[in-house]
Amino acid sequence: MSTELAIETTGLVKVFGDNRAVDGIDLAVPTGTVYGVLGPNGAGKTTVVRMLATLLRPDGGTARVFGKDVVKEADAVRSRVSLTGQYASVDEDLTGVENLVLLARLLGHSKPAARDRAAQLLEGFGLSEAAAKQVKNYSGGMRRRIDIAASILNTPDVLFLDEPTTGLDPRSRNQVWDIVRAVVAHGTTVLLTTQYLDEADQLASRIAVIDHGKVIAEGTKGELKASVGAGTVHLRLRDGGQRAEAQQVLALALNAEVQLDADPVALTARVDGQSTEQGAAEQAGRALAELARCGITVDNFSLGQPSLDEVFLALTDKKGVAA
Ligand SMILES: Nc1ncnc2c1ncn2[C@@H]1O[C@H](COP(=O)(O)OP(=O)(O)OP(=O)(O)O)[C@@H](O)[C@H]1O
Ligand SMILES: [Mg+2]
């Protein structure tokens, strides 16, 4: 029996008209982890989440949450899950504290208990000062935080977070990431959808990459990155006259093809597709040391991770070759 799986789907399908928005998705989410569902606009992420949260009926396949079928045992599923939607669901005209107290009362908390829980969450989410402000005056980051707070008034066994940081600035994203980590530390299993590889990277232990309603890759983040290459090294030299020599040194040290950029002092290399992220960083470090040893001065250096675009290109290329 798959008792340790919080979520399990087999051949899950949702059709809108002639659009197979979710086209046979298999997922297995271990309990107590963050599972990332990564995909571009229209991939089917929200549709999957809505089916798992019993808000939308599947047209095919099965989905279970802690072994309970989302259609046949919807009530049992509903009692254990919570959803923070892609678009904020709190009441804009109410203040932060009013929203949380109201929702806690609707969940059956006594008035004092509702007030306590609201205060605790506002404090934990850095919203104490904004508690008495109407939510319509919140920044995007504050909105996302109050929305997540609202969905964990009762600690759920599974929390669905649908694109929790889309449109947030880096600081607000970090705050939301910290909240997600805290929620998981309390034992909640989180299924997180995102368009950002770095977000999945920060939070998720396993990731399913979906596109056009299908899983095109699944694995730990290390496995996914290794499958598309660990990254890209960009270098700018102090002296463009040393570029040819730098190219040779780098090609040897990185065991990769090194390209000369349009910028006359810049070079770019793809790091070996087999290496892990750490391996790539170590390799790049050795290459830098080698350049220094040869008397080549580097003004600027970066080791970038593959972007979501690169992951997709690589994955869909592969699929094309295999097909
Ligand atoms: N209620 C609906 N009626 C008709 N089509 C829908 C409905 N909901 C979603 N779709 C379609 O299903 C497909 C998947 O949509 P979905 O919202 O699940 O994508 P997504 O991965 O969440 O995208 P985004 O990153 O933009 O939120 C899209 O083609 C969308 O237009
Ligand atoms: Mg969506």
Coordinates of N, CA, C and O in Angstrom, one line a residue, residues 19-193:
N19 N -10.0 20.8 -25.7 CA -8.6 21.1 -25.1 C -8.4 20.1 -24.0 O -9.0 20.1 -23.0
R20 N -7.4 19.2 -24.2 CA -7.0 18.3 -23.1 C -6.1 19.0 -22.2 O -4.8 18.8 -22.3
A21 N -6.6 19.8 -21.3 CA -5.8 20.7 -20.4 C -4.9 19.8 -19.5 O -3.8 20.2 -19.3
V22 N -5.4 18.7 -19.1 CA -4.6 17.7 -18.3 C -4.7 16.4 -19.0 O -5.8 15.9 -19.2
D23 N -3.6 15.9 -19.5 CA -3.7 14.8 -20.5 C -3.0 13.5 -20.0 O -2.0 13.1 -20.6
G24 N -3.4 13.0 -18.9 CA -2.8 11.7 -18.4 C -1.6 12.0 -17.5 O -0.5 11.6 -17.8
I25 N -1.9 12.6 -16.3 CA -0.8 12.9 -15.5 C -0.7 11.9 -14.3 O -1.7 11.6 -13.6
D26 N 0.5 11.4 -14.1 CA 0.8 10.5 -13.0 C 1.7 11.3 -12.0 O 2.8 11.8 -12.4
L27 N 1.3 11.4 -10.7 CA 2.1 12.0 -9.7 C 2.2 11.2 -8.5 O 1.2 10.5 -8.2
A28 N 3.3 11.2 -7.8 CA 3.4 10.5 -6.5 C 4.2 11.5 -5.6 O 5.4 11.7 -5.7
V29 N 3.4 12.0 -4.6 CA 4.0 13.0 -3.7 C 4.2 12.4 -2.4 O 3.3 12.1 -1.7
P30 N 5.5 12.3 -1.9 CA 5.8 11.7 -0.6 C 5.3 12.6 0.5 O 5.4 13.9 0.4
T31 N 4.8 12.1 1.6 CA 4.3 12.8 2.7 C 5.4 13.7 3.4 O 6.6 13.2 3.5
G32 N 5.1 14.9 3.7 CA 6.0 15.7 4.5 C 7.1 16.4 3.7 O 8.1 17.0 4.2
T33 N 6.9 16.5 2.4 CA 7.8 17.1 1.5 C 7.2 18.3 0.7 O 5.9 18.4 0.7
V34 N 8.0 19.1 0.1 CA 7.5 20.1 -0.9 C 7.7 19.4 -2.3 O 8.8 19.0 -2.7
Y35 N 6.6 19.3 -3.0 CA 6.6 18.8 -4.4 C 6.3 19.9 -5.4 O 5.3 20.7 -5.2
G36 N 7.2 20.1 -6.3 CA 7.1 21.2 -7.2 C 6.5 20.8 -8.6 O 6.9 19.8 -9.1
V37 N 5.4 21.5 -9.0 CA 4.9 21.3 -10.3 C 5.2 22.5 -11.2 O 4.8 23.6 -10.9
L38 N 6.2 22.3 -12.1 CA 6.8 23.4 -12.8 C 6.3 23.4 -14.3 O 6.2 22.3 -14.9
G39 N 5.8 24.5 -14.7 CA 5.3 24.6 -16.1 C 5.0 26.0 -16.6 O 4.7 26.8 -15.7
P40 N 5.0 26.2 -17.9 CA 4.7 27.6 -18.4 C 3.2 27.9 -18.3 O 2.4 27.0 -17.9
N41 N 2.8 29.1 -18.7 CA 1.4 29.4 -18.8 C 0.6 28.4 -19.6 O 1.0 28.0 -20.6
G42 N -0.5 28.0 -19.0 CA -1.4 27.1 -19.8 C -1.0 25.7 -19.7 O -1.6 24.8 -20.4
A43 N 0.0 25.3 -19.0 CA 0.5 23.9 -18.9 C -0.5 23.0 -18.3 O -0.5 21.8 -18.6
G44 N -1.4 23.5 -17.4 CA -2.3 22.7 -16.8 C -2.1 22.6 -15.2 O -2.8 21.8 -14.6
K45 N -1.3 23.4 -14.7 CA -0.9 23.4 -13.3 C -2.2 23.7 -12.4 O -2.5 22.9 -11.5
T46 N -2.8 24.8 -12.7 CA -4.0 25.1 -11.8 C -5.1 24.1 -12.0 O -5.8 23.7 -11.0
T47 N -5.3 23.5 -13.2 CA -6.3 22.5 -13.4 C -6.0 21.3 -12.5 O -6.9 20.7 -11.9
V48 N -4.7 20.9 -12.5 CA -4.3 19.7 -11.6 C -4.7 20.0 -10.2 O -5.3 19.2 -9.5
V49 N -4.2 21.2 -9.7 CA -4.5 21.5 -8.3 C -5.9 21.6 -8.0 O -6.4 21.1 -6.9
R50 N -6.7 22.1 -8.9 CA -8.2 22.2 -8.6 C -8.8 20.9 -8.5 O -9.7 20.6 -7.7
M51 N -8.4 19.9 -9.3 CA -8.9 18.6 -9.2 C -8.5 17.9 -7.9 O -9.3 17.3 -7.2
L52 N -7.2 18.1 -7.5 CA -6.7 17.5 -6.3 C -7.4 18.1 -5.1 O -7.7 17.4 -4.1
A53 N -7.8 19.4 -5.2 CA -8.5 20.1 -4.1 C -10.0 19.9 -4.1 O -10.7 20.5 -3.4
T54 N -10.5 19.0 -5.0 CA -11.9 18.6 -5.2 C -12.7 19.7 -5.7 O -14.0 19.7 -5.6
L55 N -12.1 20.7 -6.3 CA -12.9 21.9 -6.9 C -13.3 21.6 -8.3 O -14.2 22.3 -8.8
L56 N -12.7 20.6 -8.9 CA -13.0 20.3 -10.3 C -13.0 18.8 -10.5 O -12.1 18.1 -9.9
R57 N -13.9 18.3 -11.2 CA -14.1 16.8 -11.4 C -13.2 16.4 -12.5 O -13.3 16.9 -13.6
P58 N -12.4 15.4 -12.3 CA -11.5 14.8 -13.4 C -12.4 14.1 -14.4 O -13.5 13.6 -14.1
D59 N -11.9 14.1 -15.7 CA -12.7 13.4 -16.7 C -12.1 12.0 -17.0 O -12.6 11.3 -17.8
G60 N -11.0 11.8 -16.3 CA -10.4 10.4 -16.5 C -9.3 10.2 -15.5 O -8.7 11.2 -14.9
G61 N -8.9 9.0 -15.3 CA -7.8 8.7 -14.3 C -8.3 8.8 -12.9 O -9.5 9.0 -12.6
T62 N -7.4 8.6 -11.9 CA -7.7 8.7 -10.5 C -6.8 9.7 -9.8 O -5.6 9.9 -10.3
A63 N -7.3 10.2 -8.7 CA -6.4 11.1 -7.9 C -6.8 10.8 -6.4 O -8.0 10.7 -6.1
R64 N -5.8 10.5 -5.6 CA -6.0 10.2 -4.2 C -5.2 11.1 -3.3 O -4.0 11.4 -3.7
V65 N -5.7 11.5 -2.2 CA -5.0 12.3 -1.2 C -5.1 11.4 0.1 O -6.2 11.1 0.5
F66 N -3.9 11.0 0.6 CA -3.8 10.1 1.7 C -4.7 8.9 1.4 O -5.5 8.4 2.3
G67 N -4.7 8.4 0.2 CA -5.4 7.2 -0.1 C -6.9 7.4 -0.4 O -7.6 6.5 -0.8
K68 N -7.4 8.6 -0.2 CA -8.9 8.9 -0.4 C -9.1 9.5 -1.8 O -8.4 10.4 -2.2
D69 N -10.1 8.9 -2.5 CA -10.3 9.3 -3.9 C -11.0 10.7 -3.9 O -11.9 11.0 -3.1
V70 N -10.5 11.6 -4.8 CA -10.9 13.0 -4.7 C -12.4 13.2 -5.2 O -13.0 14.2 -5.0
V71 N -12.9 12.1 -5.9 CA -14.3 12.2 -6.4 C -15.2 11.4 -5.4 O -16.1 12.0 -4.8
K72 N -14.8 10.2 -5.1 CA -15.7 9.3 -4.3 C -15.7 9.7 -2.8 O -16.6 9.4 -2.1
E73 N -14.5 10.2 -2.4 CA -14.4 10.5 -1.0 C -14.0 12.0 -0.8 O -13.1 12.3 -0.1
A74 N -14.7 12.8 -1.6 CA -14.3 14.2 -1.6 C -14.3 14.9 -0.2 O -13.4 15.7 0.1
D75 N -15.3 14.5 0.6 CA -15.4 15.2 1.9 C -14.1 14.8 2.8 O -13.6 15.7 3.4
A76 N -13.7 13.5 2.7 CA -12.5 13.1 3.5 C -11.3 13.9 3.0 O -10.5 14.3 3.7
V77 N -11.2 14.1 1.7 CA -10.1 14.8 1.1 C -10.1 16.3 1.6 O -9.2 16.8 2.0
R78 N -11.3 16.9 1.4 CA -11.5 18.3 1.8 C -11.1 18.6 3.2 O -10.6 19.6 3.5
S79 N -11.3 17.6 4.1 CA -11.0 17.8 5.5 C -9.5 17.9 5.8 O -9.1 18.4 6.8
R80 N -8.7 17.5 4.8 CA -7.3 17.4 5.0 C -6.5 18.3 4.2 O -5.3 18.4 4.4
V81 N -7.1 19.0 3.2 CA -6.3 19.9 2.3 C -6.8 21.3 2.5 O -7.8 21.7 3.0
S82 N -5.9 22.2 2.0 CA -6.2 23.6 1.9 C -5.5 24.2 0.7 O -4.5 23.7 0.2
L83 N -6.1 25.2 0.1 CA -5.6 25.7 -1.2 C -5.4 27.2 -1.1 O -6.2 28.0 -0.6
T84 N -4.2 27.6 -1.5 CA -3.9 29.1 -1.7 C -3.9 29.3 -3.2 O -3.0 28.8 -3.9
G85 N -5.0 29.9 -3.7 CA -5.1 30.0 -5.1 C -4.1 30.9 -5.8 O -3.4 31.7 -5.1
Q86 N -4.2 30.9 -7.1 CA -3.3 31.8 -7.9 C -3.7 33.2 -7.7 O -2.8 34.1 -7.8
Y87 N -4.9 33.5 -7.4 CA -5.4 34.9 -7.2 C -5.9 35.0 -5.8 O -6.6 34.1 -5.3
A88 N -5.5 36.0 -5.1 CA -5.9 36.2 -3.7 C -7.4 36.1 -3.5 O -8.2 36.5 -4.3
S89 N -7.7 35.4 -2.4 CA -9.1 35.1 -2.1 C -9.6 35.8 -0.9 O -10.8 35.6 -0.5
V90 N -8.8 36.6 -0.2 CA -9.3 37.3 1.0 C -10.1 38.5 0.5 O -10.1 38.9 -0.6
D91 N -10.9 39.0 1.5 CA -11.8 40.2 1.2 C -11.0 41.5 1.3 O -10.5 41.8 2.3
E92 N -11.0 42.2 0.2 CA -10.2 43.4 0.0 C -10.6 44.5 1.0 O -9.8 45.3 1.4
D93 N -11.9 44.6 1.3 CA -12.4 45.7 2.1 C -12.1 45.5 3.6 O -12.2 46.4 4.3
L94 N -11.8 44.2 3.9 CA -11.6 44.0 5.4 C -10.1 44.2 5.6 O -9.3 44.1 4.7
T95 N -9.8 44.4 6.9 CA -8.4 44.5 7.3 C -7.8 43.0 7.4 O -8.5 42.1 7.3
G96 N -6.5 43.0 7.5 CA -5.8 41.7 7.6 C -6.4 40.9 8.8 O -6.7 39.7 8.6
V97 N -6.4 41.5 9.9 CA -6.9 40.8 11.1 C -8.4 40.4 11.0 O -8.8 39.3 11.4
E98 N -9.2 41.3 10.4 CA -10.6 41.0 10.2 C -10.8 39.8 9.3 O -11.6 38.9 9.6
N99 N -10.0 39.7 8.3 CA -10.1 38.5 7.4 C -9.8 37.3 8.1 O -10.5 36.3 8.0
L100 N -8.7 37.2 8.8 CA -8.3 36.0 9.5 C -9.2 35.6 10.6 O -9.6 34.4 10.7
V101 N -9.7 36.6 11.4 CA -10.6 36.2 12.4 C -12.0 35.7 11.8 O -12.5 34.7 12.3
L102 N -12.4 36.4 10.8 CA -13.7 35.9 10.1 C -13.5 34.5 9.7 O -14.4 33.6 9.9
L103 N -12.4 34.2 9.0 CA -12.3 32.9 8.4 C -12.1 31.8 9.5 O -12.6 30.7 9.4
A104 N -11.4 32.2 10.6 CA -11.2 31.3 11.7 C -12.6 31.0 12.3 O -12.9 29.8 12.7
R105 N -13.4 32.0 12.5 CA -14.8 31.8 13.0 C -15.6 30.9 12.1 O -16.3 30.0 12.6
L106 N -15.4 31.1 10.8 CA -16.2 30.2 9.9 C -15.7 28.7 10.0 O -16.4 27.8 9.7
L107 N -14.4 28.6 10.4 CA -13.9 27.2 10.6 C -14.2 26.6 11.9 O -13.8 25.5 12.3
G108 N -15.0 27.4 12.7 CA -15.5 26.9 14.0 C -14.7 27.3 15.2 O -15.0 26.8 16.3
H109 N -13.7 28.1 15.1 CA -13.0 28.6 16.2 C -13.9 29.5 17.1 O -14.6 30.3 16.5
S110 N -13.7 29.5 18.4 CA -14.4 30.4 19.3 C -13.8 31.8 19.0 O -12.7 31.9 18.4
K111 N -14.4 32.9 19.4 CA -14.0 34.2 19.2 C -12.5 34.4 19.7 O -11.6 34.9 19.0
P112 N -12.3 34.1 21.0 CA -10.9 34.3 21.5 C -9.9 33.4 20.8 O -8.8 33.9 20.5
A113 N -10.3 32.2 20.5 CA -9.3 31.3 19.7 C -9.0 31.9 18.4 O -7.9 31.8 17.9
A114 N -10.1 32.4 17.7 CA -9.9 33.0 16.4 C -8.9 34.2 16.4 O -8.0 34.3 15.6
R115 N -9.1 35.0 17.5 CA -8.3 36.2 17.6 C -6.8 35.8 17.9 O -5.9 36.3 17.3
D116 N -6.7 34.7 18.7 CA -5.3 34.3 19.1 C -4.6 33.7 17.8 O -3.5 34.1 17.6
R117 N -5.3 32.9 17.1 CA -4.7 32.3 15.9 C -4.4 33.4 14.9 O -3.3 33.4 14.3
A118 N -5.3 34.4 14.7 CA -5.0 35.4 13.7 C -3.8 36.2 14.2 O -2.9 36.5 13.3
A119 N -3.7 36.5 15.4 CA -2.5 37.3 15.9 C -1.2 36.5 15.7 O -0.2 37.1 15.3
Q120 N -1.3 35.2 16.0 CA -0.1 34.4 15.9 C 0.3 34.3 14.4 O 1.5 34.5 14.2
L121 N -0.6 34.2 13.5 CA -0.2 34.1 12.1 C 0.3 35.5 11.6 O 1.3 35.5 10.8
L122 N -0.4 36.5 12.0 CA 0.1 37.9 11.5 C 1.5 38.1 12.0 O 2.3 38.6 11.2
E123 N 1.7 37.8 13.2 CA 3.1 37.9 13.8 C 4.1 37.1 13.0 O 5.1 37.6 12.6
G124 N 3.7 35.8 12.9 CA 4.7 34.9 12.2 C 4.9 35.3 10.7 O 6.0 35.0 10.2
F125 N 4.0 35.9 10.1 CA 4.1 36.3 8.7 C 4.6 37.7 8.5 O 4.5 38.3 7.4
G126 N 5.0 38.4 9.6 CA 5.5 39.7 9.5 C 4.4 40.7 9.1 O 4.7 41.7 8.4
L127 N 3.2 40.5 9.5 CA 2.1 41.4 9.1 C 1.5 42.1 10.3 O 0.4 42.7 10.2
S128 N 2.1 42.0 11.5 CA 1.5 42.6 12.7 C 1.2 44.1 12.5 O 0.1 44.6 12.8
E129 N 2.1 44.8 11.9 CA 1.9 46.2 11.7 C 0.8 46.6 10.7 O 0.2 47.6 10.8
A130 N 0.7 45.6 9.7 CA -0.3 45.9 8.7 C -1.7 45.3 9.1 O -2.7 45.4 8.3
A131 N -1.8 44.7 10.3 CA -3.0 43.9 10.6 C -4.2 44.8 10.5 O -5.3 44.3 10.2
A132 N -4.1 46.1 10.9 CA -5.3 46.9 10.9 C -5.6 47.7 9.6 O -6.5 48.5 9.5
K133 N -4.8 47.4 8.6 CA -5.0 48.0 7.3 C -5.9 47.2 6.4 O -5.8 45.9 6.5
Q134 N -6.7 47.8 5.6 CA -7.5 47.1 4.6 C -6.6 46.4 3.6 O -5.6 46.9 3.2
V135 N -7.0 45.2 3.3 CA -6.1 44.3 2.4 C -5.9 45.0 1.1 O -4.9 44.8 0.4
K136 N -6.9 45.8 0.6 CA -6.7 46.5 -0.7 C -5.5 47.4 -0.7 O -5.0 47.8 -1.8
N137 N -5.1 47.8 0.5 CA -3.9 48.7 0.5 C -2.6 47.9 0.7 O -1.5 48.5 0.9
Y138 N -2.7 46.6 0.7 CA -1.4 45.7 0.9 C -0.6 45.7 -0.4 O -1.2 45.8 -1.5
S139 N 0.7 45.5 -0.3 CA 1.5 45.3 -1.4 C 1.3 43.9 -1.9 O 0.6 43.0 -1.2
G140 N 1.8 43.5 -3.1 CA 1.6 42.2 -3.6 C 2.2 41.1 -2.7 O 1.5 40.1 -2.5
G141 N 3.3 41.4 -2.1 CA 3.9 40.4 -1.2 C 3.1 40.2 0.1 O 2.9 39.1 0.6
M142 N 2.5 41.3 0.6 CA 1.7 41.2 1.8 C 0.4 40.4 1.4 O 0.0 39.6 2.3
R143 N -0.1 40.7 0.3 CA -1.3 40.0 -0.2 C -1.1 38.5 -0.2 O -1.9 37.7 0.2
R144 N 0.1 38.1 -0.8 CA 0.4 36.6 -0.9 C 0.5 36.0 0.5 O 0.0 34.9 0.8
R145 N 1.1 36.8 1.4 CA 1.3 36.3 2.8 C 0.0 36.1 3.5 O -0.2 35.1 4.2
I146 N -0.9 37.1 3.4 CA -2.1 37.0 4.1 C -3.0 35.9 3.6 O -3.7 35.2 4.3
D147 N -2.8 35.7 2.2 CA -3.5 34.6 1.6 C -3.1 33.2 2.1 O -3.9 32.3 2.3
I148 N -1.8 33.1 2.2 CA -1.3 31.8 2.7 C -1.7 31.7 4.2 O -2.1 30.6 4.6
A149 N -1.6 32.7 5.0 CA -2.0 32.7 6.4 C -3.5 32.2 6.4 O -3.8 31.3 7.3
A150 N -4.3 32.7 5.6 CA -5.7 32.4 5.6 C -5.9 30.9 5.3 O -6.8 30.3 5.8
S151 N -5.0 30.3 4.5 CA -5.2 28.9 4.1 C -4.6 27.9 5.1 O -4.7 26.7 5.0
I152 N -3.9 28.5 6.1 CA -3.3 27.5 7.2 C -3.9 27.9 8.6 O -3.3 27.5 9.6
L153 N -5.0 28.5 8.6 CA -5.7 28.8 9.9 C -5.8 27.5 10.7 O -5.5 27.4 11.9
N154 N -6.4 26.5 10.0 CA -6.3 25.1 10.5 C -5.1 24.5 9.8 O -5.1 24.5 8.6
T155 N -4.2 23.9 10.5 CA -3.0 23.4 9.9 C -3.4 22.2 9.0 O -3.9 21.2 9.5
P156 N -3.3 22.3 7.7 CA -3.8 21.3 6.8 C -2.7 20.2 6.7 O -1.5 20.5 6.9
D157 N -3.1 19.0 6.3 CA -2.1 17.9 6.1 C -1.5 18.1 4.7 O -0.3 17.8 4.5
V158 N -2.3 18.7 3.8 CA -1.7 19.0 2.5 C -2.1 20.4 2.1 O -3.3 20.8 2.2
L159 N -1.1 21.2 1.7 CA -1.4 22.6 1.3 C -1.0 22.7 -0.2 O 0.1 22.4 -0.6
F160 N -2.0 23.2 -1.0 CA -1.7 23.5 -2.4 C -1.4 25.0 -2.5 O -2.2 25.8 -2.1
L161 N -0.2 25.3 -3.0 CA 0.1 26.7 -3.3 C 0.3 26.9 -4.8 O 1.2 26.3 -5.4
D162 N -0.7 27.6 -5.3 CA -0.7 27.8 -6.8 C 0.1 29.1 -7.1 O -0.5 30.2 -6.9
E163 N 1.3 29.0 -7.7 CA 2.1 30.1 -8.0 C 2.1 31.2 -6.9 O 1.8 32.3 -7.1
P164 N 2.7 30.8 -5.8 CA 2.6 31.7 -4.6 C 3.5 32.9 -4.8 O 3.2 33.9 -4.1
T165 N 4.4 33.0 -5.7 CA 5.3 34.1 -5.7 C 5.3 34.8 -7.1 O 6.1 35.7 -7.3
T166 N 4.4 34.5 -8.0 CA 4.4 35.1 -9.3 C 4.1 36.6 -9.1 O 3.2 37.0 -8.4
G167 N 5.0 37.4 -9.7 CA 4.8 38.9 -9.6 C 5.4 39.5 -8.3 O 5.3 40.7 -8.2
L168 N 6.0 38.7 -7.5 CA 6.6 39.3 -6.3 C 8.1 39.8 -6.5 O 8.8 39.1 -7.3
D169 N 8.5 40.8 -5.7 CA 9.9 41.2 -5.8 C 10.8 40.2 -5.0 O 10.2 39.3 -4.3
P170 N 12.1 40.2 -5.2 CA 12.9 39.1 -4.6 C 12.8 39.1 -3.1 O 12.8 38.0 -2.5
R171 N 12.6 40.2 -2.4 CA 12.5 40.2 -0.9 C 11.2 39.5 -0.5 O 11.2 38.6 0.4
S172 N 10.1 39.8 -1.2 CA 8.8 39.2 -0.9 C 8.8 37.7 -1.2 O 8.2 36.9 -0.5
R173 N 9.5 37.4 -2.3 CA 9.6 35.9 -2.6 C 10.3 35.2 -1.5 O 9.9 34.1 -1.1
N174 N 11.4 35.8 -1.0 CA 12.1 35.1 0.1 C 11.2 34.9 1.3 O 11.3 33.9 2.0
Q175 N 10.4 35.9 1.6 CA 9.6 35.8 2.8 C 8.6 34.7 2.6 O 8.3 33.9 3.5
V176 N 8.0 34.6 1.4 CA 7.1 33.5 1.1 C 7.8 32.1 1.2 O 7.3 31.2 1.8
W177 N 9.0 32.1 0.7 CA 9.7 30.8 0.7 C 10.0 30.4 2.2 O 9.9 29.2 2.5
D178 N 10.3 31.4 3.0 CA 10.5 31.1 4.5 C 9.2 30.5 5.1 O 9.2 29.6 5.9
I179 N 8.1 31.1 4.7 CA 6.8 30.6 5.2 C 6.6 29.2 4.8 O 6.2 28.3 5.5
V180 N 6.8 28.9 3.5 CA 6.6 27.5 3.0 C 7.5 26.6 3.8 O 7.1 25.5 4.2
R181 N 8.8 27.0 4.0 CA 9.7 26.1 4.8 C 9.1 25.8 6.2 O 9.2 24.7 6.7
A182 N 8.6 26.9 6.8 CA 8.0 26.8 8.2 C 6.8 25.8 8.2 O 6.6 25.0 9.0
V183 N 6.0 26.0 7.1 CA 4.8 25.1 7.0 C 5.2 23.7 6.9 O 4.6 22.8 7.6
V184 N 6.2 23.4 6.1 CA 6.6 22.0 5.9 C 7.3 21.5 7.2 O 7.1 20.3 7.6
A185 N 8.0 22.3 7.9 CA 8.6 21.9 9.1 C 7.6 21.5 10.2 O 7.8 20.7 11.0
H186 N 6.3 22.0 10.0 CA 5.3 21.6 10.9 C 4.6 20.3 10.5 O 3.6 19.9 11.0
G187 N 5.1 19.7 9.4 CA 4.6 18.4 9.0 C 3.6 18.4 7.8 O 3.1 17.4 7.4
T188 N 3.3 19.6 7.3 CA 2.3 19.7 6.2 C 3.1 19.3 4.9 O 4.2 19.7 4.7
T189 N 2.4 18.6 4.0 CA 2.9 18.3 2.7 C 2.5 19.4 1.8 O 1.3 19.8 1.8
V190 N 3.4 20.0 1.0 CA 3.1 21.1 0.2 C 3.2 20.7 -1.3 O 4.3 20.2 -1.7
L191 N 2.2 21.0 -2.1 CA 2.3 20.9 -3.5 C 2.3 22.3 -4.1 O 1.3 23.0 -3.9
L192 N 3.4 22.6 -4.7 CA 3.6 24.0 -5.1 C 3.7 24.1 -6.6 O 4.4 23.3 -7.2
T193 N 2.9 25.0 -7.3 CA 3.1 25.1 -8.7 C 3.9 26.4 -8.9 O 3.8 27.3 -8.1

